[in-house]
mmCIF file of C-alpha atoms and ligand atoms in Angstrom:
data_model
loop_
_atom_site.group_PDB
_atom_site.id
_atom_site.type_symbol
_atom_site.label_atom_id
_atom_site.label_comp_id
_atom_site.label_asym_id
_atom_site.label_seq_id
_atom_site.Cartn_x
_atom_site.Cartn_y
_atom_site.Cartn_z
ATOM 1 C CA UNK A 1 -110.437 115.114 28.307
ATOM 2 C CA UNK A 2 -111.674 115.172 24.466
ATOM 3 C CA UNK A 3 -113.424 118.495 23.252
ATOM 4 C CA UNK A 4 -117.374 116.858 23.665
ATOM 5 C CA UNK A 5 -117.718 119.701 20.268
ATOM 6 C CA UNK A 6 -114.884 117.539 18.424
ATOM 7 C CA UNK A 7 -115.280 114.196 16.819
ATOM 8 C CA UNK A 8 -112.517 111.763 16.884
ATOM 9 C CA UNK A 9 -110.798 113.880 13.564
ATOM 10 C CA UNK A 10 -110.954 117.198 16.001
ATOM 11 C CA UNK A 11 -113.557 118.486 13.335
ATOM 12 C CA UNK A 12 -116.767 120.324 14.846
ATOM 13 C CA UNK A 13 -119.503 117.955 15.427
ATOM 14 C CA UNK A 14 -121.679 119.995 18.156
ATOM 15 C CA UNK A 15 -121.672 123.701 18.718
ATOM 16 C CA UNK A 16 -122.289 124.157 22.379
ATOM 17 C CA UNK A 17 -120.199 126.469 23.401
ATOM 18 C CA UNK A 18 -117.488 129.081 22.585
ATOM 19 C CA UNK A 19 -115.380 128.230 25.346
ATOM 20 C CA UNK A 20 -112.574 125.529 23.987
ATOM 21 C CA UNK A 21 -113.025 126.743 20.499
ATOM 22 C CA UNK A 22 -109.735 127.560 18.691
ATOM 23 C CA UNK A 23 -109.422 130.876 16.625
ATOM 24 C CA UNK A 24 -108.813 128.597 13.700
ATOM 25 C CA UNK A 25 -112.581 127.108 14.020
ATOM 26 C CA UNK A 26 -113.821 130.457 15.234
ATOM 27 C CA UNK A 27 -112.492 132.209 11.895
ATOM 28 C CA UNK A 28 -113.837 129.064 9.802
ATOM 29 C CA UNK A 29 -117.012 129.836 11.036
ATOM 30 C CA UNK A 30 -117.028 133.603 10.225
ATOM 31 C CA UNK A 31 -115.456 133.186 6.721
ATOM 32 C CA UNK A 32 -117.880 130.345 5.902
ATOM 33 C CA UNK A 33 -120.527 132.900 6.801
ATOM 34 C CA UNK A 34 -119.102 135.766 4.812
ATOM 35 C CA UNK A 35 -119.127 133.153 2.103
ATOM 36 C CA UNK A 36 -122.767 133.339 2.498
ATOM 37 C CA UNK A 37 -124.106 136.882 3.027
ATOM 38 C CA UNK A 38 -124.370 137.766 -0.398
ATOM 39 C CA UNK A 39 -126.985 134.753 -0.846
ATOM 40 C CA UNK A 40 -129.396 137.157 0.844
ATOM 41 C CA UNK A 41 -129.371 139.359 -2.687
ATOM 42 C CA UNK A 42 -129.929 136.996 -4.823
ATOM 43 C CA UNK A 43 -133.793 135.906 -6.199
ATOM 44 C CA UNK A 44 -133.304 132.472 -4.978
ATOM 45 C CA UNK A 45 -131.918 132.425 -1.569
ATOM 46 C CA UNK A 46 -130.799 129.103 -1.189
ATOM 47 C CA UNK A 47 -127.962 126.232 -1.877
ATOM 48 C CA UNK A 48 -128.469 122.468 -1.621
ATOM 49 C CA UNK A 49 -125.801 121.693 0.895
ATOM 50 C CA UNK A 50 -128.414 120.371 3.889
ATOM 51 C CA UNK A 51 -130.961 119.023 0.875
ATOM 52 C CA UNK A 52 -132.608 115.882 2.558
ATOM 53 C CA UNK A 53 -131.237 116.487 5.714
ATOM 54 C CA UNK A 54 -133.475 117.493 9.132
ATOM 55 C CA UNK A 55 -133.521 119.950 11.617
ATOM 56 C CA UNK A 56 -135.205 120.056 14.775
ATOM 57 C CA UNK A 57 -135.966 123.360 16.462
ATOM 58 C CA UNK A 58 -136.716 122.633 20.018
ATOM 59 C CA UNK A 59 -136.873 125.830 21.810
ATOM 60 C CA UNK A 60 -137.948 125.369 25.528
ATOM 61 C CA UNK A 61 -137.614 129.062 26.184
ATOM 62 C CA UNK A 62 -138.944 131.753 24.579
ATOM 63 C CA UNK A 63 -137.383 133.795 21.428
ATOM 64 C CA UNK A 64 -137.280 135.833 18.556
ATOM 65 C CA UNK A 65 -134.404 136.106 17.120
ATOM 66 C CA UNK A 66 -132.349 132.935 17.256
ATOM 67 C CA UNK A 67 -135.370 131.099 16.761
ATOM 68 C CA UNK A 68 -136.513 132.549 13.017
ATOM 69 C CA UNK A 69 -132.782 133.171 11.687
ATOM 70 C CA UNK A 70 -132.263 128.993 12.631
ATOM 71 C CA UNK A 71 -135.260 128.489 10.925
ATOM 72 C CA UNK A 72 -134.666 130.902 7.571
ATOM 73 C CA UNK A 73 -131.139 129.556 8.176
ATOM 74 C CA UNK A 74 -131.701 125.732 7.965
ATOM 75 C CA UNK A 75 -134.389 126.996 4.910
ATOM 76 C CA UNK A 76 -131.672 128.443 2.830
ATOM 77 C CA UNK A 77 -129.718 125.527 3.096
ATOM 78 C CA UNK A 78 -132.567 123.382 1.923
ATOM 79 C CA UNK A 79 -132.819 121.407 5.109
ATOM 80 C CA UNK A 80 -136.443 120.330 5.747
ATOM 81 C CA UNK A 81 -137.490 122.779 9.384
ATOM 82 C CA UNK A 82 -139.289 120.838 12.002
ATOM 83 C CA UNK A 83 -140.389 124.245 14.618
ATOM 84 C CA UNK A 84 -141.463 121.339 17.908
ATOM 85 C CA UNK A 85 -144.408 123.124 19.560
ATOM 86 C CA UNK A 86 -142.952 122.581 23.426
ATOM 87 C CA UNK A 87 -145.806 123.663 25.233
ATOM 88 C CA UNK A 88 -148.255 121.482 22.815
ATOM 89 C CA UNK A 89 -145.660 118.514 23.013
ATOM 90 C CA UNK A 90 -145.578 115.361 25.347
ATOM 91 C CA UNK A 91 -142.843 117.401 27.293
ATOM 92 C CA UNK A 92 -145.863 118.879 29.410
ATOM 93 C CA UNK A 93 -147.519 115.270 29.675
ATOM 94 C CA UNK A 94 -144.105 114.616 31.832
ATOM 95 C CA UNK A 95 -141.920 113.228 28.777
ATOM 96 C CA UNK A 96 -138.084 113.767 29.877
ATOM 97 C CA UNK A 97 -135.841 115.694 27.634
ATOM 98 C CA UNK A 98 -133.633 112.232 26.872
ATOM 99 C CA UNK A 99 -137.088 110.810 25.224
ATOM 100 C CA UNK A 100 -138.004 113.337 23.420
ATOM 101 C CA UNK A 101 -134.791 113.411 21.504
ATOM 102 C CA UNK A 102 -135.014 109.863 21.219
ATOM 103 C CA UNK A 103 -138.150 110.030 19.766
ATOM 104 C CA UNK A 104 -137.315 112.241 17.162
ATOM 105 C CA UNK A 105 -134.412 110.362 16.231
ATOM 106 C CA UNK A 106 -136.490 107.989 15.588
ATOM 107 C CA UNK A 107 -137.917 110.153 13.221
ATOM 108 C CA UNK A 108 -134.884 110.627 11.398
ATOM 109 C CA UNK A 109 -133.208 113.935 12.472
ATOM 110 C CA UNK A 110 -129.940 115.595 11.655
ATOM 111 C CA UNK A 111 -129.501 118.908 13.369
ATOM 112 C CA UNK A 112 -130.817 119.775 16.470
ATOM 113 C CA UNK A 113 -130.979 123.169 17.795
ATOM 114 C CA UNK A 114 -131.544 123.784 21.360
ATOM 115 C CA UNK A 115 -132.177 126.190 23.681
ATOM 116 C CA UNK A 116 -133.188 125.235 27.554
ATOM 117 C CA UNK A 117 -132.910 127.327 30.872
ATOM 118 C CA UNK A 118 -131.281 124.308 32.637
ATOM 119 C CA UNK A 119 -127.602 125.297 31.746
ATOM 120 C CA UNK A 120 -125.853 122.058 30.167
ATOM 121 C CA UNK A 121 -128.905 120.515 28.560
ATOM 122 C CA UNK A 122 -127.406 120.802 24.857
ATOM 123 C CA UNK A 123 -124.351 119.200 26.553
ATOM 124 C CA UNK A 124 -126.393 116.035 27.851
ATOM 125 C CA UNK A 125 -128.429 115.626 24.883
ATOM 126 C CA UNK A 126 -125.086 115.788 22.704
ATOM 127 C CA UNK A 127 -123.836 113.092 24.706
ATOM 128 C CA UNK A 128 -126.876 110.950 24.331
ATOM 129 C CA UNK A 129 -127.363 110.932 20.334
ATOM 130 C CA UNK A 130 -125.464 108.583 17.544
ATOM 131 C CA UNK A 131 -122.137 110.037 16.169
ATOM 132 C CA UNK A 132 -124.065 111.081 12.730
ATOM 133 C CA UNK A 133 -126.531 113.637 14.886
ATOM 134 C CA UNK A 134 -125.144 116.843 15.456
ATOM 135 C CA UNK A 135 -126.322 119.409 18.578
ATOM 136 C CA UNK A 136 -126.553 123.269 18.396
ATOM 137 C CA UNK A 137 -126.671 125.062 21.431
ATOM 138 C CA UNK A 138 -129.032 128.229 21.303
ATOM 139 C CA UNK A 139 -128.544 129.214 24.637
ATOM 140 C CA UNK A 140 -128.866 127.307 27.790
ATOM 141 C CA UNK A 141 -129.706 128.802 30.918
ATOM 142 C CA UNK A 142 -126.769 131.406 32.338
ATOM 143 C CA UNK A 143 -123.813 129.262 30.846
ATOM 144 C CA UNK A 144 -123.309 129.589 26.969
ATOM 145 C CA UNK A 145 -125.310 131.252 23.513
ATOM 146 C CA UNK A 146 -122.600 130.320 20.981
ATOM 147 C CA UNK A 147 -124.158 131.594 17.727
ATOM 148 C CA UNK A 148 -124.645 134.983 19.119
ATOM 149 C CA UNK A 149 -121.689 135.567 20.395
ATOM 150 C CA UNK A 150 -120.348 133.901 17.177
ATOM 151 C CA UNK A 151 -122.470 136.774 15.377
ATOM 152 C CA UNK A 152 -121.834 139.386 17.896
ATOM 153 C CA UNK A 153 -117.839 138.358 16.772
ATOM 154 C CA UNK A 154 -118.894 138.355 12.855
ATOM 155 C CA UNK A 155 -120.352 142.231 13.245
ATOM 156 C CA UNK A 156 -117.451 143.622 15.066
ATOM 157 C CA UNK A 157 -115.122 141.962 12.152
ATOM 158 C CA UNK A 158 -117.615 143.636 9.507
ATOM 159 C CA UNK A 159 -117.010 147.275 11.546
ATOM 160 C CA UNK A 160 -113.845 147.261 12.502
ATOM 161 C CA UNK A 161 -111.929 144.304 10.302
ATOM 162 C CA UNK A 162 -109.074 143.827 13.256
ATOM 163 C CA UNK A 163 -109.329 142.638 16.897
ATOM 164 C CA UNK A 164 -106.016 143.312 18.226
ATOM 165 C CA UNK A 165 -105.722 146.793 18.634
ATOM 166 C CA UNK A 166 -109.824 146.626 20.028
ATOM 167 C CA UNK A 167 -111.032 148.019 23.662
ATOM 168 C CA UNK A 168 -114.985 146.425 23.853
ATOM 169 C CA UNK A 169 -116.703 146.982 27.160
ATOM 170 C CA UNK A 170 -119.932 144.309 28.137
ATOM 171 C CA UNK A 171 -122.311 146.607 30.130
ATOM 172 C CA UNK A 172 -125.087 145.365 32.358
ATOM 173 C CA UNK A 173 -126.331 142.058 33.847
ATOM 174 C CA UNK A 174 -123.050 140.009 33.239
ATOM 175 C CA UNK A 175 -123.851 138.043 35.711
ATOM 176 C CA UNK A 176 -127.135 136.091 34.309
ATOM 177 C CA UNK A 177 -125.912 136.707 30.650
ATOM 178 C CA UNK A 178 -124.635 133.806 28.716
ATOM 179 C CA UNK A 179 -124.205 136.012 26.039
ATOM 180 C CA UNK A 180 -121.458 137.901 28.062
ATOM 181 C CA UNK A 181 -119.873 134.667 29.313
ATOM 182 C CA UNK A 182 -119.660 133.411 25.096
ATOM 183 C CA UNK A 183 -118.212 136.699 24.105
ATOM 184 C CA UNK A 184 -115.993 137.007 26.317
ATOM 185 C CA UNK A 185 -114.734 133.494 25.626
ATOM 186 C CA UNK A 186 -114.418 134.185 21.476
ATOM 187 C CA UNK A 187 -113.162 138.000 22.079
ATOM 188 C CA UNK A 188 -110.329 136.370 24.363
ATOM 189 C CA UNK A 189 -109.502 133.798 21.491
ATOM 190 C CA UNK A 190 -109.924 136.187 18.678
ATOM 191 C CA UNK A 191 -106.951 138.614 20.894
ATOM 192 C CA UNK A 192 -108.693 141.751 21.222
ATOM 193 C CA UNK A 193 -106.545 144.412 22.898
ATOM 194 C CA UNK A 194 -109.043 144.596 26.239
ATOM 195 C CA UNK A 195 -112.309 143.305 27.762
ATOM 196 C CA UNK A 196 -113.987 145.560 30.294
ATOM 197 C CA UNK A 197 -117.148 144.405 31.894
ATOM 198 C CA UNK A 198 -118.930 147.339 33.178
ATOM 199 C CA UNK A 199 -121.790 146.890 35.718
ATOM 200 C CA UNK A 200 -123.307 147.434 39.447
ATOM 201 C CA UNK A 201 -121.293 144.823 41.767
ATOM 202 C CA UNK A 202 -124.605 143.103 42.752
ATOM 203 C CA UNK A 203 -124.433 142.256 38.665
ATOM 204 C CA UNK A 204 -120.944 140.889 38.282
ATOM 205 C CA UNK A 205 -119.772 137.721 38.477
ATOM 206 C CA UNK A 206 -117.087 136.510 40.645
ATOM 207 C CA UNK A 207 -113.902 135.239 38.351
ATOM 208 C CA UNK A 208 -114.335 138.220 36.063
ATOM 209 C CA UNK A 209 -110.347 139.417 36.293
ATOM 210 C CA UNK A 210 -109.069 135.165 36.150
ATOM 211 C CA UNK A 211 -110.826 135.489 32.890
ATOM 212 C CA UNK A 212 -108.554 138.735 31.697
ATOM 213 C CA UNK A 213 -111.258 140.645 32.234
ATOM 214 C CA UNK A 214 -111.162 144.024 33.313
ATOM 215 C CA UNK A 215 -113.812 145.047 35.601
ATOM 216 C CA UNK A 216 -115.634 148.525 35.890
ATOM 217 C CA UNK A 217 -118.547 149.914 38.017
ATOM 218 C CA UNK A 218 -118.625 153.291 37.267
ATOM 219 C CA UNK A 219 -120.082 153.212 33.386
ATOM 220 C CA UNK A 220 -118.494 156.826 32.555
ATOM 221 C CA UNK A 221 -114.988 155.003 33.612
ATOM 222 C CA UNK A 222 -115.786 152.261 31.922
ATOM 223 C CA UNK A 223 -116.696 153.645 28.603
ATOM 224 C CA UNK A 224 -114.052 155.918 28.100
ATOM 225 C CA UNK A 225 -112.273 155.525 24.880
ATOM 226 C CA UNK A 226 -113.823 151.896 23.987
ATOM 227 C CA UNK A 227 -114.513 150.975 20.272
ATOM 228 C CA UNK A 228 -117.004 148.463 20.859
ATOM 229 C CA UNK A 229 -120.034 148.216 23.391
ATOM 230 C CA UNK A 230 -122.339 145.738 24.086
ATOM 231 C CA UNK A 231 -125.464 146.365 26.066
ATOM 232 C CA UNK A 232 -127.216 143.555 27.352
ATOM 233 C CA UNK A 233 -130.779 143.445 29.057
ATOM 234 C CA UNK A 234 -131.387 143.032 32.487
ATOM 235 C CA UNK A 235 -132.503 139.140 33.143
ATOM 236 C CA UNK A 236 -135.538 139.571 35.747
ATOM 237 C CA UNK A 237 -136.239 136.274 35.018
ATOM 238 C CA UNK A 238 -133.070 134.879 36.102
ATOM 239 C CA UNK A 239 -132.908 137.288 39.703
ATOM 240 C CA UNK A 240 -133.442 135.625 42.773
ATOM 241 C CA UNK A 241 -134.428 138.358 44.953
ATOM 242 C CA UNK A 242 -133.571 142.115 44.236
ATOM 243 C CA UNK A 243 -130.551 142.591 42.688
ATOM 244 C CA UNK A 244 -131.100 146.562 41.760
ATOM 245 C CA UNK A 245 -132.932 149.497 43.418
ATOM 246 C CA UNK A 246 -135.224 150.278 40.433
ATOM 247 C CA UNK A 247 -135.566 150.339 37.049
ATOM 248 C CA UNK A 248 -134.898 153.802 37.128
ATOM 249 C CA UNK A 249 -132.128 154.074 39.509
ATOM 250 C CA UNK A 250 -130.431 151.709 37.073
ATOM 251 C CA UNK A 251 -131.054 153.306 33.855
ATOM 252 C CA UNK A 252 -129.521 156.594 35.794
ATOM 253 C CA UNK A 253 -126.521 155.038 36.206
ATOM 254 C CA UNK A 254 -126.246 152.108 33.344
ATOM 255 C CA UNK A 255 -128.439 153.354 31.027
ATOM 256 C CA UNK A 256 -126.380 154.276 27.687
ATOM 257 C CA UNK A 257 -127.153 157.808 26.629
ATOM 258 C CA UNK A 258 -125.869 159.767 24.150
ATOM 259 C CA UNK A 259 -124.346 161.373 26.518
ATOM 260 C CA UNK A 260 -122.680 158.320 27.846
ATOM 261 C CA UNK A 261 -122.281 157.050 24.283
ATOM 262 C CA UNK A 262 -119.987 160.358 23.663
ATOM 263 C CA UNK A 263 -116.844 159.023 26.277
ATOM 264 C CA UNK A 264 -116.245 156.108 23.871
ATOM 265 C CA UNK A 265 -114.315 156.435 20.404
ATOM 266 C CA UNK A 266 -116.433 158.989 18.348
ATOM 267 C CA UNK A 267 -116.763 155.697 15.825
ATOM 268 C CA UNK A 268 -117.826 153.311 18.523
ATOM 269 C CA UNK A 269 -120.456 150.533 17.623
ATOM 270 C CA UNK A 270 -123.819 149.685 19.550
ATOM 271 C CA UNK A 271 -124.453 146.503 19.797
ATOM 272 C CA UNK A 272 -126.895 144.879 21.885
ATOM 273 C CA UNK A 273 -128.208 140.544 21.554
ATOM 274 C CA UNK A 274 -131.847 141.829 21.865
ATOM 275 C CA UNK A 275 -134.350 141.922 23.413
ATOM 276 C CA UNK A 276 -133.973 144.897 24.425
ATOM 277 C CA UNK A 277 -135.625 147.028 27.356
ATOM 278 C CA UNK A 278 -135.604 150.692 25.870
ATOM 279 C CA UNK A 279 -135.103 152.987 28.855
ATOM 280 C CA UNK A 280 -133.892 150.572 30.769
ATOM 281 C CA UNK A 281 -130.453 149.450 29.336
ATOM 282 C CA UNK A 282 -130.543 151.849 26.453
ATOM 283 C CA UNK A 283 -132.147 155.121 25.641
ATOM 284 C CA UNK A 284 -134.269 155.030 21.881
ATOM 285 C CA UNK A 285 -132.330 157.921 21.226
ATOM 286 C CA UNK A 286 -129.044 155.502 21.398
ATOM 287 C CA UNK A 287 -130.839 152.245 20.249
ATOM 288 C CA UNK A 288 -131.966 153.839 16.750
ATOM 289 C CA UNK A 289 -128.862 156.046 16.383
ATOM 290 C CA UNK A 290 -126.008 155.902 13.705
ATOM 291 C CA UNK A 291 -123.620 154.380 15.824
ATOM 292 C CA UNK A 292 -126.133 151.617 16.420
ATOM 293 C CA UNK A 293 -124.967 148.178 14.938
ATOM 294 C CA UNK A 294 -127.849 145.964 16.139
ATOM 295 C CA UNK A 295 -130.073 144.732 13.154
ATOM 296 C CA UNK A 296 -126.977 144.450 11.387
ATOM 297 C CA UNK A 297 -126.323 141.608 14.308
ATOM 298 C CA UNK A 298 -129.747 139.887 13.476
ATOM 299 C CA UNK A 299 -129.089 139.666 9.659
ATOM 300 C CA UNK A 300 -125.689 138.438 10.441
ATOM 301 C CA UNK A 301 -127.263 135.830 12.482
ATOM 302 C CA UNK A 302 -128.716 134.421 9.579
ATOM 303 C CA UNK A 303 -125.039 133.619 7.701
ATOM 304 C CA UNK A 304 -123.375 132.371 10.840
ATOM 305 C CA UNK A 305 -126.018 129.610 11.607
ATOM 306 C CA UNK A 306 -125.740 128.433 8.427
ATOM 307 C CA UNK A 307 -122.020 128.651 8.751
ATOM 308 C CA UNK A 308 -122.279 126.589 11.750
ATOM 309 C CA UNK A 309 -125.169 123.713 10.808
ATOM 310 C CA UNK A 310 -123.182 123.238 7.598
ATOM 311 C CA UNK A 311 -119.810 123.246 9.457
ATOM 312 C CA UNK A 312 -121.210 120.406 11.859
ATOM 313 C CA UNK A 313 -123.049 118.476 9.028
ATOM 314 C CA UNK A 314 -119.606 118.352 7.239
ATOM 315 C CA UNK A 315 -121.380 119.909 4.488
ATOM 316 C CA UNK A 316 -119.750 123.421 4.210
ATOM 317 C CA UNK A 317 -118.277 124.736 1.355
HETATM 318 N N1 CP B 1 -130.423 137.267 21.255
HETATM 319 C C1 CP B 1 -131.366 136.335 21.483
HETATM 320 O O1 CP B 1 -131.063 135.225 21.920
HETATM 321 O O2 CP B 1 -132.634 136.737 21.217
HETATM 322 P P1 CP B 1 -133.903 135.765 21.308
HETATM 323 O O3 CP B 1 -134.111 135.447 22.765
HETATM 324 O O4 CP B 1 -135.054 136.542 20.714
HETATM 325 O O5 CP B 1 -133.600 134.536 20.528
#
């Protein structure tokens, strides 16, 4: 079955996820973002390579981050930034996802950038548009958030240069995190050393080992001698039910502490996709330390979507 992110060349036309996407495309992406990081020094922080062109920001769920670096992202390009208001649009008159695109089409757009808590709807709407349009998922549901794990695998190249000899643990709610599921996918490709996923049981997904994945959940265990780690917030949102005793009890025993911190290599990198729940996940203490890698991530952010909207345009340098 063709790549639905390929066109008929096998060049990127969608981003949707990082699952199916070779290390060749992976490292295009990350050196056409290194290419652009030093734009963010200059006066004038923009090139002309999306000038005329459109993007659509359609965010159906809440966010910070992915949401403003698309924006400055597209901006810097010199794309023309259309932020949809969903809960002001004709989505809450009842207007279904497929005619809202349609309409906007209609309205001449290039780019659009999605995110949705049904899990596939970047795929569907990629599906639905003319060859020229070109779909970016931000995050759908529990299944994929490309550009931040495509971030999350530009930041660990900036800190430690090499994958293979790397050990990162994933700590927390793996299983609602489709930030977890994306890095693991672009780690795996990449050919870091090992993936541990540390967590309680009730958090894991099943098929964590299938995926080479080696699975801890005792966090002291898990942490030992690891050169990356990557926190990730617990997803009440996404919990059916009580998954965890407390708050509390959870921070006791998956909580990253200093203390904690101290089992991994002594020049181990935080990182963490944000939001984050301080003394929850992560203790301030940890979260604001030096080892602490995580606005690095959101600056980052910026370079890699621009990497990837002018990779999909077929505008990059
Ligand atoms: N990491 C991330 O997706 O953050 P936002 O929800 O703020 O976009």
């Amino acid at each position: 079955m063709q790549n639905p992110q390929l066109n008929k060349h096998g060049e990127l036309t969608h981003l949707l996820s990082t699952e199916g996407l070779s290390k060749n495309i992976i490292t295009h992406i990350l050196d056409t973002a290194q290419s652009f990081v030093p734009l963010a020094e200059r006066d004038i922080k923009k090139v002309p390579l999306l000038r005329g062109k459109s993007v659509f920001n359609l965010f159906f769920e809440n966010s910070t981050r992915t949401r403003t670096t698309f924006e400055i992202a597209a901006k810097r390009l010199s794309a023309d930034v259309y932020n949809l208001n969903i809960n002001s649009s004709s989505t809450a008159k009842g207007e279904t996802l497929l005619d809202t695109i349609s309409n906007l089409t209609a309205m001449q757009a290039d780019i659009f950038v999605v995110r949705h808590e049904a899990s596939g709807a970047p795929y569907l709407i990629a599906q639905h548009v003319e060859p020229h349009i070109h779909v970016v998922n931000a995050g759908d549901g529990r299944h994929a958030h490309p550009t931040q794990a495509l971030l999350d695998m530009y930041t660990i190249r900036h800190f430690k240069k090499d994958f293979s000899n790397l050990t990162v643990a994933i700590v927390g709610d793996i299983l609602h995190s489709r930030v977890a599921r994306s890095d693991i996918h672009a780690l795996t490709t990449l050919g870091v050393a090992e993936i541990r996923a540390i967590g309680p049981l009730t958090l894991l997904p099943e098929g964590l080992e299938q995926m080479g994945v080696r699975v801890f959940t005792n966090m002291a265990e898990g942490l030992k001698g690891v050169d990356v780690v990557i926190m990730l917030r617990l997803q009440h949102e996404r919990m059916k039910g009580a998954l965890l005793p407390s708050s509390q009890e959870y921070f006791k025993h998956y909580g990253l502490t200093e203390e904690k911190l101290a089992l991994a290599k002594s020049d181990a990198i935080v990182m963490h996709p944000g939001p984050m729940n301080r003394g929850v996940e992560i203790d301030s203490a940890v979260a604001d330390g030096p080892q602490a890698v995580i606005l690095n991530q959101v600056t980052f952010g910026i370079a890699v979507r621009m990497a990837v909207m002018s990779i999909v345009a077929g505008a990059s340098v």
